[in-house]
CSV table of C-alpha atoms and ligand atoms in Angstrom, one decimal:
chain,number,residue,atom,x,y,z
A,12,UNK,CA,122.0,200.0,-117.1
A,13,UNK,CA,119.3,202.7,-117.1
A,14,UNK,CA,116.0,201.7,-115.4
A,15,UNK,CA,112.6,202.6,-116.9
A,16,UNK,CA,110.0,202.8,-114.2
A,17,UNK,CA,106.3,202.3,-114.7
A,18,UNK,CA,103.5,203.7,-112.6
A,19,UNK,CA,102.1,201.3,-109.9
A,20,UNK,CA,98.6,201.3,-111.3
A,21,UNK,CA,99.4,200.4,-114.8
A,22,UNK,CA,97.5,197.3,-115.9
A,23,UNK,CA,99.6,194.5,-117.5
A,24,UNK,CA,98.4,191.7,-119.7
A,25,UNK,CA,98.3,189.8,-122.9
A,26,UNK,CA,95.7,189.4,-125.7
A,27,UNK,CA,94.4,186.7,-128.0
A,28,UNK,CA,91.3,186.3,-130.3
A,29,UNK,CA,88.8,183.4,-130.7
A,30,UNK,CA,89.5,182.3,-134.2
A,31,UNK,CA,93.3,182.6,-133.7
A,32,UNK,CA,93.5,180.3,-130.7
A,33,UNK,CA,90.4,178.3,-129.9
A,34,UNK,CA,90.1,175.7,-132.6
A,35,UNK,CA,87.2,173.3,-132.1
A,36,UNK,CA,85.4,175.0,-135.0
A,37,UNK,CA,82.7,172.3,-135.3
A,38,UNK,CA,82.4,171.4,-131.7
A,39,UNK,CA,79.5,171.9,-129.2
A,40,UNK,CA,77.3,173.6,-131.7
A,41,UNK,CA,79.6,176.3,-133.1
A,42,UNK,CA,78.5,177.7,-136.5
A,43,UNK,CA,80.8,178.6,-139.3
A,44,UNK,CA,82.3,182.0,-139.5
A,45,UNK,CA,83.7,183.8,-142.6
A,46,UNK,CA,87.2,182.9,-141.5
A,47,UNK,CA,86.3,179.2,-141.6
A,48,UNK,CA,85.2,179.7,-145.2
A,49,UNK,CA,88.1,182.0,-146.1
A,50,UNK,CA,90.8,179.8,-144.6
A,51,UNK,CA,89.4,176.8,-146.4
A,52,UNK,CA,89.5,178.6,-149.7
A,53,UNK,CA,92.7,177.5,-151.6
A,54,UNK,CA,95.3,180.2,-151.9
A,55,UNK,CA,93.9,182.6,-149.2
A,56,UNK,CA,96.1,181.6,-146.3
A,57,UNK,CA,99.8,180.7,-146.5
A,58,UNK,CA,100.6,176.9,-146.4
A,59,UNK,CA,96.8,176.3,-146.6
A,60,UNK,CA,96.6,176.9,-142.8
A,61,UNK,CA,93.3,177.3,-141.1
A,62,UNK,CA,91.9,177.7,-137.6
A,63,UNK,CA,90.3,174.3,-137.3
A,64,UNK,CA,92.5,173.4,-134.4
A,65,UNK,CA,94.7,176.5,-133.9
A,66,UNK,CA,96.1,176.4,-130.3
A,67,UNK,CA,93.2,174.1,-129.2
A,68,UNK,CA,92.5,176.7,-126.5
A,69,UNK,CA,88.8,175.6,-126.5
A,70,UNK,CA,90.0,172.5,-124.7
A,71,UNK,CA,93.2,173.9,-123.1
A,72,UNK,CA,91.9,177.2,-121.7
A,73,UNK,CA,92.7,176.1,-118.1
A,74,UNK,CA,96.3,175.6,-119.1
A,75,UNK,CA,96.4,179.0,-120.8
A,76,UNK,CA,94.9,180.6,-117.7
A,77,UNK,CA,97.7,179.0,-115.6
A,78,UNK,CA,100.3,180.5,-118.0
A,79,UNK,CA,98.7,183.9,-117.5
A,80,UNK,CA,98.7,183.4,-113.7
A,81,UNK,CA,102.3,182.4,-113.6
A,82,UNK,CA,103.1,185.4,-115.9
A,83,UNK,CA,101.5,187.6,-113.2
A,84,UNK,CA,99.2,189.6,-115.5
A,85,UNK,CA,96.1,191.4,-114.1
A,86,UNK,CA,94.2,191.6,-117.4
A,87,UNK,CA,93.6,189.0,-120.2
A,88,UNK,CA,92.0,190.2,-123.4
A,89,UNK,CA,90.2,187.6,-125.5
A,90,UNK,CA,87.3,187.6,-128.0
A,91,UNK,CA,84.0,185.8,-128.1
A,92,UNK,CA,83.2,183.8,-131.2
A,93,UNK,CA,79.9,185.2,-132.3
A,94,UNK,CA,79.0,181.9,-134.1
A,95,UNK,CA,79.6,179.9,-130.9
A,96,UNK,CA,76.9,182.0,-129.2
A,97,UNK,CA,74.6,182.3,-132.2
A,98,UNK,CA,75.6,179.6,-134.8
A,99,UNK,CA,73.6,181.4,-137.5
A,100,UNK,CA,74.4,184.8,-136.2
A,101,UNK,CA,70.9,185.2,-134.7
A,102,UNK,CA,67.9,183.1,-133.8
A,103,UNK,CA,68.7,180.0,-131.8
A,104,UNK,CA,71.2,180.5,-128.9
A,105,UNK,CA,73.9,177.9,-128.3
A,106,UNK,CA,74.1,177.2,-124.5
A,107,UNK,CA,77.3,175.2,-124.9
A,108,UNK,CA,79.0,178.2,-126.5
A,109,UNK,CA,77.9,180.5,-123.8
A,110,UNK,CA,79.1,177.9,-121.2
A,111,UNK,CA,82.6,177.8,-122.7
A,112,UNK,CA,83.0,181.5,-122.0
A,113,UNK,CA,81.6,181.3,-118.5
A,114,UNK,CA,84.2,178.6,-117.8
A,115,UNK,CA,87.0,180.7,-119.3
A,116,UNK,CA,85.9,183.9,-117.4
A,117,UNK,CA,85.4,182.0,-114.1
A,118,UNK,CA,88.9,180.5,-114.4
A,119,UNK,CA,90.4,183.9,-115.0
A,120,UNK,CA,88.5,185.5,-112.0
A,121,UNK,CA,89.6,182.5,-109.8
A,122,UNK,CA,93.2,183.4,-110.6
A,123,UNK,CA,92.6,187.2,-109.9
A,124,UNK,CA,92.8,188.1,-113.6
A,125,UNK,CA,90.4,190.7,-115.1
A,126,UNK,CA,88.8,189.5,-118.4
A,127,UNK,CA,88.8,192.1,-121.2
A,128,UNK,CA,86.1,190.9,-123.6
A,129,UNK,CA,86.2,191.8,-127.3
A,130,UNK,CA,82.8,191.3,-128.9
A,131,UNK,CA,83.9,191.2,-132.5
A,132,UNK,CA,87.4,190.1,-133.7
A,133,UNK,CA,86.6,189.5,-137.4
A,134,UNK,CA,84.8,186.2,-137.3
A,135,UNK,CA,81.4,187.1,-138.6
A,136,UNK,CA,79.0,184.2,-138.7
A,137,UNK,CA,78.9,182.8,-142.3
A,138,UNK,CA,75.1,182.7,-142.2
A,139,UNK,CA,75.0,186.5,-141.9
A,140,UNK,CA,77.6,186.9,-144.7
A,141,UNK,CA,75.3,184.9,-146.9
A,142,UNK,CA,72.8,187.7,-146.3
A,143,UNK,CA,75.2,190.4,-147.3
A,144,UNK,CA,77.4,190.6,-144.2
A,145,UNK,CA,78.4,194.0,-142.9
A,146,UNK,CA,77.3,195.6,-146.2
A,147,UNK,CA,73.7,194.8,-145.0
A,148,UNK,CA,72.5,197.2,-142.3
A,149,UNK,CA,70.4,194.4,-140.8
A,150,UNK,CA,73.7,192.7,-139.7
A,151,UNK,CA,74.0,195.6,-137.2
A,152,UNK,CA,70.7,194.6,-135.7
A,153,UNK,CA,72.0,191.0,-135.4
A,154,UNK,CA,75.2,192.3,-133.7
A,155,UNK,CA,73.1,194.3,-131.2
A,156,UNK,CA,71.1,191.1,-130.3
A,157,UNK,CA,74.4,189.2,-129.9
A,158,UNK,CA,75.9,192.1,-127.8
A,159,UNK,CA,72.8,192.2,-125.6
A,160,UNK,CA,73.1,188.4,-125.0
A,161,UNK,CA,76.8,188.7,-124.1
A,162,UNK,CA,76.2,191.7,-121.8
A,163,UNK,CA,73.4,189.8,-120.0
A,164,UNK,CA,75.5,186.7,-119.6
A,165,UNK,CA,78.7,188.2,-118.4
A,166,UNK,CA,77.7,191.5,-116.7
A,167,UNK,CA,79.3,191.6,-113.3
A,168,UNK,CA,82.0,189.2,-114.2
A,169,UNK,CA,83.6,191.2,-117.0
A,170,UNK,CA,84.7,194.8,-116.3
A,171,UNK,CA,86.5,195.7,-119.6
A,172,UNK,CA,84.7,195.5,-122.9
A,173,UNK,CA,85.7,196.2,-126.4
A,174,UNK,CA,83.3,196.4,-129.3
A,175,UNK,CA,85.0,195.9,-132.6
A,176,UNK,CA,88.7,195.0,-133.1
A,177,UNK,CA,90.6,197.0,-135.7
A,178,UNK,CA,87.7,198.1,-137.9
A,179,UNK,CA,90.3,199.2,-140.5
A,180,UNK,CA,91.2,195.6,-141.0
A,181,UNK,CA,87.6,194.4,-140.8
A,182,UNK,CA,86.5,196.9,-143.4
A,183,UNK,CA,89.5,197.6,-145.7
A,184,UNK,CA,91.8,194.6,-145.6
A,185,UNK,CA,88.7,192.4,-145.9
A,186,UNK,CA,86.8,194.3,-148.6
A,187,UNK,CA,89.2,196.6,-150.4
A,188,UNK,CA,92.6,194.8,-150.3
A,189,UNK,CA,90.8,191.5,-150.2
A,190,UNK,CA,93.5,189.8,-148.1
A,191,UNK,CA,91.2,189.0,-145.1
A,192,UNK,CA,87.8,187.3,-145.0
A,193,UNK,CA,85.5,187.6,-146.9
A,194,UNK,CA,88.0,188.8,-149.5
A,195,UNK,CA,86.3,191.4,-151.6
A,196,UNK,CA,88.1,194.2,-153.5
A,197,UNK,CA,85.6,197.0,-153.7
A,198,UNK,CA,86.3,200.5,-152.2
A,199,UNK,CA,82.7,201.5,-152.0
A,200,UNK,CA,81.9,198.3,-150.2
A,201,UNK,CA,84.8,198.9,-147.7
A,202,UNK,CA,83.6,202.4,-147.1
A,203,UNK,CA,80.0,201.2,-146.5
A,204,UNK,CA,81.2,198.5,-144.1
A,205,UNK,CA,83.5,201.0,-142.2
A,206,UNK,CA,80.3,203.1,-141.6
A,207,UNK,CA,78.2,200.1,-140.6
A,208,UNK,CA,80.9,198.9,-138.2
A,209,UNK,CA,80.9,202.3,-136.6
A,210,UNK,CA,77.1,202.2,-136.3
A,211,UNK,CA,77.4,198.7,-134.7
A,212,UNK,CA,80.0,200.1,-132.3
A,213,UNK,CA,77.9,203.2,-131.4
A,214,UNK,CA,74.6,201.3,-130.9
A,215,UNK,CA,76.5,198.7,-128.7
A,216,UNK,CA,77.9,201.5,-126.5
A,217,UNK,CA,74.4,203.0,-126.2
A,218,UNK,CA,73.0,199.5,-125.3
A,219,UNK,CA,75.8,199.1,-122.7
A,220,UNK,CA,74.8,202.3,-121.0
A,221,UNK,CA,71.0,201.6,-121.2
A,222,UNK,CA,71.5,198.2,-119.7
A,223,UNK,CA,73.8,199.7,-117.0
A,224,UNK,CA,76.4,197.0,-117.6
A,225,UNK,CA,79.2,197.2,-115.1
A,226,UNK,CA,82.7,198.3,-116.2
A,227,UNK,CA,84.3,200.3,-119.1
A,228,UNK,CA,83.7,200.0,-122.8
A,229,UNK,CA,86.1,201.2,-125.5
A,230,UNK,CA,87.5,200.7,-129.0
A,231,UNK,CA,90.4,198.6,-130.3
A,232,UNK,CA,91.8,200.9,-132.9
A,233,UNK,CA,94.6,200.2,-135.5
A,234,UNK,CA,97.2,202.9,-135.1
A,235,UNK,CA,100.4,203.6,-137.0
A,236,UNK,CA,102.8,206.5,-137.6
A,237,UNK,CA,104.2,208.0,-140.8
A,238,UNK,CA,106.9,210.6,-140.5
A,239,UNK,CA,106.9,212.8,-143.7
A,240,UNK,CA,110.0,212.2,-145.9
A,241,UNK,CA,110.2,216.0,-146.3
A,242,UNK,CA,108.3,219.1,-145.2
A,243,UNK,CA,106.8,219.4,-148.7
A,244,UNK,CA,103.0,219.7,-148.3
A,245,UNK,CA,102.4,216.6,-150.6
A,246,UNK,CA,104.5,214.4,-148.3
A,247,UNK,CA,102.9,215.7,-145.1
A,248,UNK,CA,99.4,215.3,-146.6
A,249,UNK,CA,100.2,211.8,-147.7
A,250,UNK,CA,101.3,210.8,-144.2
A,251,UNK,CA,98.2,212.5,-142.7
A,252,UNK,CA,96.0,210.3,-144.9
A,253,UNK,CA,97.7,207.1,-143.8
A,254,UNK,CA,97.5,208.0,-140.1
A,255,UNK,CA,94.0,209.4,-140.8
A,256,UNK,CA,92.7,206.2,-142.3
A,257,UNK,CA,93.9,204.2,-139.3
A,258,UNK,CA,92.8,206.7,-136.6
A,259,UNK,CA,90.7,209.7,-137.6
A,260,UNK,CA,88.4,207.8,-139.9
A,261,UNK,CA,87.3,205.6,-137.0
A,262,UNK,CA,87.8,207.8,-133.9
A,263,UNK,CA,86.6,211.2,-135.2
A,264,UNK,CA,82.9,209.9,-135.7
A,265,UNK,CA,83.0,208.3,-132.3
A,266,UNK,CA,84.6,211.1,-130.3
A,267,UNK,CA,83.9,214.2,-132.5
A,268,UNK,CA,80.6,213.1,-134.1
A,269,UNK,CA,81.9,213.7,-137.7
A,270,UNK,CA,84.1,212.1,-140.3
A,271,UNK,CA,87.4,213.8,-141.1
A,272,UNK,CA,86.5,216.0,-144.1
A,273,UNK,CA,89.8,215.5,-145.8
A,274,UNK,CA,89.3,211.8,-145.9
A,275,UNK,CA,85.7,212.1,-147.0
A,276,UNK,CA,86.9,214.2,-150.0
A,277,UNK,CA,89.7,211.7,-150.7
A,278,UNK,CA,87.3,208.8,-150.9
A,279,UNK,CA,84.9,210.9,-153.0
A,280,UNK,CA,87.8,211.5,-155.5
A,281,UNK,CA,88.3,207.7,-155.6
A,282,UNK,CA,84.6,207.2,-156.3
A,283,UNK,CA,83.4,206.1,-152.9
A,284,UNK,CA,80.8,208.0,-150.8
A,285,UNK,CA,79.6,207.4,-147.2
A,286,UNK,CA,76.1,205.8,-146.9
A,287,UNK,CA,75.1,208.1,-144.0
A,288,UNK,CA,71.5,208.1,-143.0
A,289,UNK,CA,69.6,210.5,-140.7
A,290,UNK,CA,70.6,209.9,-137.2
A,291,UNK,CA,73.7,207.7,-138.0
A,292,UNK,CA,76.3,210.1,-136.7
A,293,UNK,CA,74.4,210.7,-133.5
A,294,UNK,CA,74.2,206.9,-133.0
A,295,UNK,CA,78.0,206.6,-133.5
A,296,UNK,CA,78.9,209.6,-131.3
A,297,UNK,CA,78.6,207.9,-127.9
A,298,UNK,CA,81.1,208.6,-125.1
A,299,UNK,CA,83.6,205.8,-124.6
A,300,UNK,CA,85.7,205.0,-121.5
A,301,UNK,CA,89.0,204.3,-123.2
A,302,UNK,CA,90.7,204.2,-126.6
A,303,UNK,CA,92.2,200.8,-127.2
A,304,UNK,CA,95.5,201.3,-129.0
A,305,UNK,CA,96.8,198.6,-131.3
A,306,UNK,CA,100.3,199.5,-132.6
A,307,UNK,CA,102.9,197.4,-134.4
A,308,UNK,CA,104.9,199.6,-136.8
A,309,UNK,CA,105.4,202.9,-138.5
A,310,UNK,CA,107.7,204.4,-141.2
A,311,UNK,CA,109.0,207.4,-143.0
A,312,UNK,CA,106.8,208.0,-146.1
A,313,UNK,CA,106.2,210.4,-149.0
A,314,UNK,CA,103.7,211.2,-151.6
A,315,UNK,CA,103.6,209.0,-154.7
A,316,UNK,CA,100.9,209.6,-157.3
A,317,UNK,CA,98.5,206.6,-157.7
A,318,UNK,CA,100.5,204.5,-155.2
A,319,UNK,CA,97.9,202.4,-153.4
A,320,UNK,CA,94.7,203.8,-152.0
A,321,UNK,CA,96.3,206.9,-150.4
A,322,UNK,CA,99.0,208.0,-152.9
A,323,UNK,CA,101.8,207.2,-150.5
A,324,UNK,CA,105.0,205.1,-150.4
A,325,UNK,CA,107.1,204.0,-147.5
A,326,UNK,CA,110.7,204.9,-147.6
A,327,UNK,CA,112.3,201.6,-146.7
A,328,UNK,CA,115.4,202.9,-145.1
A,329,UNK,CA,117.3,200.3,-143.1
A,330,UNK,CA,115.0,200.0,-140.1
A,331,UNK,CA,115.3,196.7,-138.4
A,332,UNK,CA,112.2,194.7,-139.3
A,333,UNK,CA,110.2,191.9,-137.6
A,334,UNK,CA,109.8,188.6,-139.4
A,335,UNK,CA,106.5,189.8,-140.8
A,336,UNK,CA,108.5,192.6,-142.6
A,337,UNK,CA,107.1,195.4,-140.4
A,338,UNK,CA,109.7,198.1,-139.6
A,339,UNK,CA,110.5,198.4,-135.9
A,340,UNK,CA,109.6,202.0,-135.2
A,341,UNK,CA,109.0,202.5,-131.4
A,342,UNK,CA,109.1,206.3,-131.7
A,343,UNK,CA,106.0,206.0,-133.8
A,344,UNK,CA,104.1,204.7,-130.8
A,345,UNK,CA,105.2,207.7,-128.7
A,346,UNK,CA,104.0,210.0,-131.6
A,347,UNK,CA,100.7,208.1,-131.7
A,348,UNK,CA,100.1,208.6,-128.0
A,349,UNK,CA,100.6,212.4,-128.4
A,350,UNK,CA,98.5,212.5,-131.6
A,351,UNK,CA,95.6,210.8,-129.8
A,352,UNK,CA,95.9,213.1,-126.8
A,353,UNK,CA,96.1,216.2,-128.9
A,354,UNK,CA,93.2,215.2,-131.1
A,355,UNK,CA,90.8,213.6,-128.6
A,356,UNK,CA,91.8,215.0,-125.2
A,357,UNK,CA,92.4,213.1,-122.0
A,358,UNK,CA,90.4,209.9,-122.8
A,359,UNK,CA,92.4,207.0,-121.2
A,360,UNK,CA,94.6,205.1,-123.6
A,361,UNK,CA,94.9,201.4,-123.1
A,362,UNK,CA,97.5,199.6,-125.3
A,363,UNK,CA,95.4,196.5,-126.3
A,364,UNK,CA,97.9,195.1,-128.8
A,365,UNK,CA,101.7,195.5,-129.3
A,366,UNK,CA,104.2,192.8,-130.1
A,367,UNK,CA,106.7,191.3,-132.6
A,368,UNK,CA,106.7,188.5,-135.0
A,369,UNK,CA,110.1,186.7,-134.8
A,370,UNK,CA,111.9,183.7,-136.2
A,371,UNK,CA,111.5,181.6,-133.0
A,372,UNK,CA,114.0,178.7,-132.9
A,373,UNK,CA,113.2,176.0,-130.4
A,374,UNK,CA,116.4,174.5,-129.2
A,375,UNK,CA,116.7,172.0,-126.3
A,376,UNK,CA,113.3,173.2,-125.0
A,377,UNK,CA,114.1,176.9,-125.0
A,378,UNK,CA,113.4,179.8,-127.3
A,379,UNK,CA,115.9,182.6,-126.9
A,380,UNK,CA,113.9,185.4,-128.5
A,381,UNK,CA,116.1,188.3,-127.6
A,382,UNK,CA,114.8,190.2,-130.7
A,383,UNK,CA,111.3,190.1,-129.2
A,384,UNK,CA,112.6,191.3,-125.8
A,385,UNK,CA,114.3,194.2,-127.6
A,386,UNK,CA,111.1,195.1,-129.4
A,387,UNK,CA,109.2,195.2,-126.1
A,388,UNK,CA,112.0,197.2,-124.4
A,389,UNK,CA,111.8,199.8,-127.2
A,390,UNK,CA,108.0,200.0,-127.2
A,391,UNK,CA,107.6,200.0,-123.4
A,392,UNK,CA,110.2,202.8,-123.3
A,393,UNK,CA,107.8,204.7,-125.6
A,394,UNK,CA,105.0,204.0,-123.2
A,395,UNK,CA,107.1,205.3,-120.3
A,396,UNK,CA,108.1,208.4,-122.2
A,397,UNK,CA,104.5,209.2,-123.0
A,398,UNK,CA,103.3,208.6,-119.4
A,399,UNK,CA,106.2,210.8,-118.2
A,400,UNK,CA,104.9,213.5,-120.7
A,401,UNK,CA,101.5,213.4,-119.1
A,402,UNK,CA,99.7,211.1,-121.5
A,403,UNK,CA,96.9,209.1,-119.7
A,404,UNK,CA,97.9,205.5,-120.4
A,405,UNK,CA,96.2,203.0,-118.2
A,406,UNK,CA,97.3,199.6,-119.5
A,407,UNK,CA,99.5,197.5,-121.7
A,408,UNK,CA,98.7,194.2,-123.3
A,409,UNK,CA,101.3,192.2,-125.2
A,410,UNK,CA,100.2,190.6,-128.5
A,411,UNK,CA,100.2,187.7,-127.9
A,412,UNK,CA,100.1,185.2,-125.1
A,413,UNK,CA,100.5,182.3,-127.6
A,414,UNK,CA,101.8,181.8,-131.1
A,415,UNK,CA,98.6,181.5,-133.0
A,416,UNK,CA,96.8,181.7,-136.4
A,417,UNK,CA,98.1,185.0,-137.8
A,418,UNK,CA,95.3,185.3,-140.4
A,419,UNK,CA,96.5,185.2,-144.0
A,420,UNK,CA,100.0,184.5,-142.8
A,421,UNK,CA,98.9,181.3,-141.1
A,422,UNK,CA,101.0,179.7,-138.3
A,423,UNK,CA,104.4,180.6,-139.8
A,424,UNK,CA,104.4,184.0,-138.2
A,425,UNK,CA,104.8,183.7,-134.4
A,426,UNK,CA,103.9,186.6,-132.1
A,427,UNK,CA,103.6,184.7,-128.8
A,428,UNK,CA,105.3,185.0,-125.5
A,429,UNK,CA,104.7,181.3,-125.4
A,430,UNK,CA,105.8,179.0,-128.2
A,431,UNK,CA,103.2,176.5,-129.4
A,432,UNK,CA,104.2,173.2,-131.0
A,433,UNK,CA,101.3,172.9,-133.4
A,434,UNK,CA,101.8,169.2,-133.7
A,435,UNK,CA,101.6,168.4,-130.0
A,436,UNK,CA,100.0,171.6,-128.7
A,437,UNK,CA,102.7,171.8,-126.1
A,438,UNK,CA,103.2,175.3,-124.7
A,439,UNK,CA,106.8,176.4,-124.1
A,440,UNK,CA,107.6,179.7,-122.4
A,441,UNK,CA,110.0,181.8,-124.4
A,442,UNK,CA,112.7,183.9,-122.9
A,443,UNK,CA,110.4,186.9,-123.5
A,444,UNK,CA,107.8,185.3,-121.3
A,445,UNK,CA,110.3,185.3,-118.4
A,446,UNK,CA,111.4,188.8,-119.2
A,447,UNK,CA,107.8,190.2,-119.3
A,448,UNK,CA,107.0,188.3,-116.0
A,449,UNK,CA,109.9,190.2,-114.4
A,450,UNK,CA,108.8,193.6,-115.8
A,451,UNK,CA,105.3,193.0,-114.5
A,452,UNK,CA,106.5,191.8,-111.0
A,453,UNK,CA,109.0,194.7,-110.7
A,454,UNK,CA,107.1,197.5,-112.3
A,455,UNK,CA,110.3,198.5,-114.0
A,456,UNK,CA,112.8,197.3,-116.7
A,457,UNK,CA,116.4,197.6,-117.5
A,458,UNK,CA,117.3,198.8,-121.0
B,18,JJW,C1,94.0,200.6,-146.7
B,18,JJW,C2,95.3,200.5,-146.1
B,18,JJW,O1,95.4,199.4,-145.3
B,18,JJW,C3,96.7,198.9,-145.0
B,18,JJW,C4,96.7,198.4,-143.6
B,18,JJW,O2,97.4,197.1,-143.6
B,18,JJW,C5,97.4,196.4,-142.4
B,18,JJW,C6,97.9,195.1,-142.3
B,18,JJW,C7,97.9,194.5,-141.1
B,18,JJW,C8,97.5,195.1,-140.0
B,18,JJW,C9,97.6,194.4,-138.7
B,18,JJW,C10,97.8,193.1,-138.4
B,18,JJW,N1,97.8,193.0,-137.1
B,18,JJW,C11,98.0,191.9,-136.2
B,18,JJW,C12,96.6,191.4,-135.7
B,18,JJW,N2,95.9,192.5,-135.0
B,18,JJW,C13,94.8,191.8,-134.4
B,18,JJW,C14,95.3,190.5,-134.0
B,18,JJW,O3,94.4,189.5,-134.5
B,18,JJW,C15,96.6,190.3,-134.7
B,18,JJW,O4,96.7,189.1,-135.4
B,18,JJW,N3,97.5,194.2,-136.6
B,18,JJW,N4,97.5,195.1,-137.5
B,18,JJW,C16,97.0,196.4,-140.0
B,18,JJW,C17,97.0,197.1,-141.2
């Protein structure tokens, strides 16, 4: 059996997000978020699922940290619920909310696990949405107040920070496709919000530097790969647009100080223009310490007139797919790494999400998820190939520690290394948990 070796200094961990695991949505002063509103709106989430209880991690965080400790990780990525800290998004601070995250972080540090804190993982306080949400530039000011509070509270304890998780989803799935909260379907709105999210990111990084907060700050970027069906220019351009919307649209302004011209023109053709004001690009263009890479899937694709936002169609050849219907395309992750390095230079890349949704059958207290193990083997091989090729990859976080609330898909789509019985909240380690534990302990894997 071939052995794939990983560098000794590679960080290993898992990731979750507040609304997907915490529950306790009305406890200890937490205010409503847009995902509370959205998930309680009939027809928005499969099976009418919502995050009211989720994995009950608000009450079971010590148990979750024990699972992390037994797994042997050295990093745990979680997000802070903005509306636990500021129930109305701004104004009165909620000390019980702050205290919850001190307890979680202290428990992690006690077990020798580095917290990676995501400031925004899609759960905008509903009170701010009522004032226009991310479409309103004043929401950026509220975010800066919230970020300043979090920096002040956890500086010195937290060493890894991420600003906004997957701005593509927060802008376009939420305001163009309408499949995520708050559920609008307006391209100009989505483009405006993508710009405001980048402004919030840039001003937060500036604040982080001005406050001399300890540690490193970075992004959490959606990434994907599209291999052109042919070398025809129209096919190659279509694939560039899909990759470009995920990566270039969000990372070019941060790292290059400008939007990708070909995408600006594309959106203009579709009737949407960027709301750039004097000084915006300078505010966004702040040096970051790492690019957070979130990767799940890729495909072969070709140009198709008027197909979706980008005039592109996937060629559904018989790739194996995960249970959420995403093709398994590990070579795409390898291509993404090289794309990022060629476009942005040697900025450290930290895989902050990668994982598989599988049909997890619990039988006699065991989940034999060989399909998930195979997915991880394939994608960790891509990580090793890239490192061997000289790409600066510093960490890898599996999505996710726990089965959790997978947004509009609800609880039926399980990504966890740990199975959660959502009736009893019992946590049951899957076979992939034991496999990942061994990879972390050994620093190598068999394929
Ligand atoms: C305009 C074109 O737009 C099409 C993009 O369509 C999608 C759909 C879904 C995703 C998607 C979903 N996930 C999993 C979550 N990541 C964060 C964590 O909370 C996980 O639950 N990652 N990416 C990306 C893009």
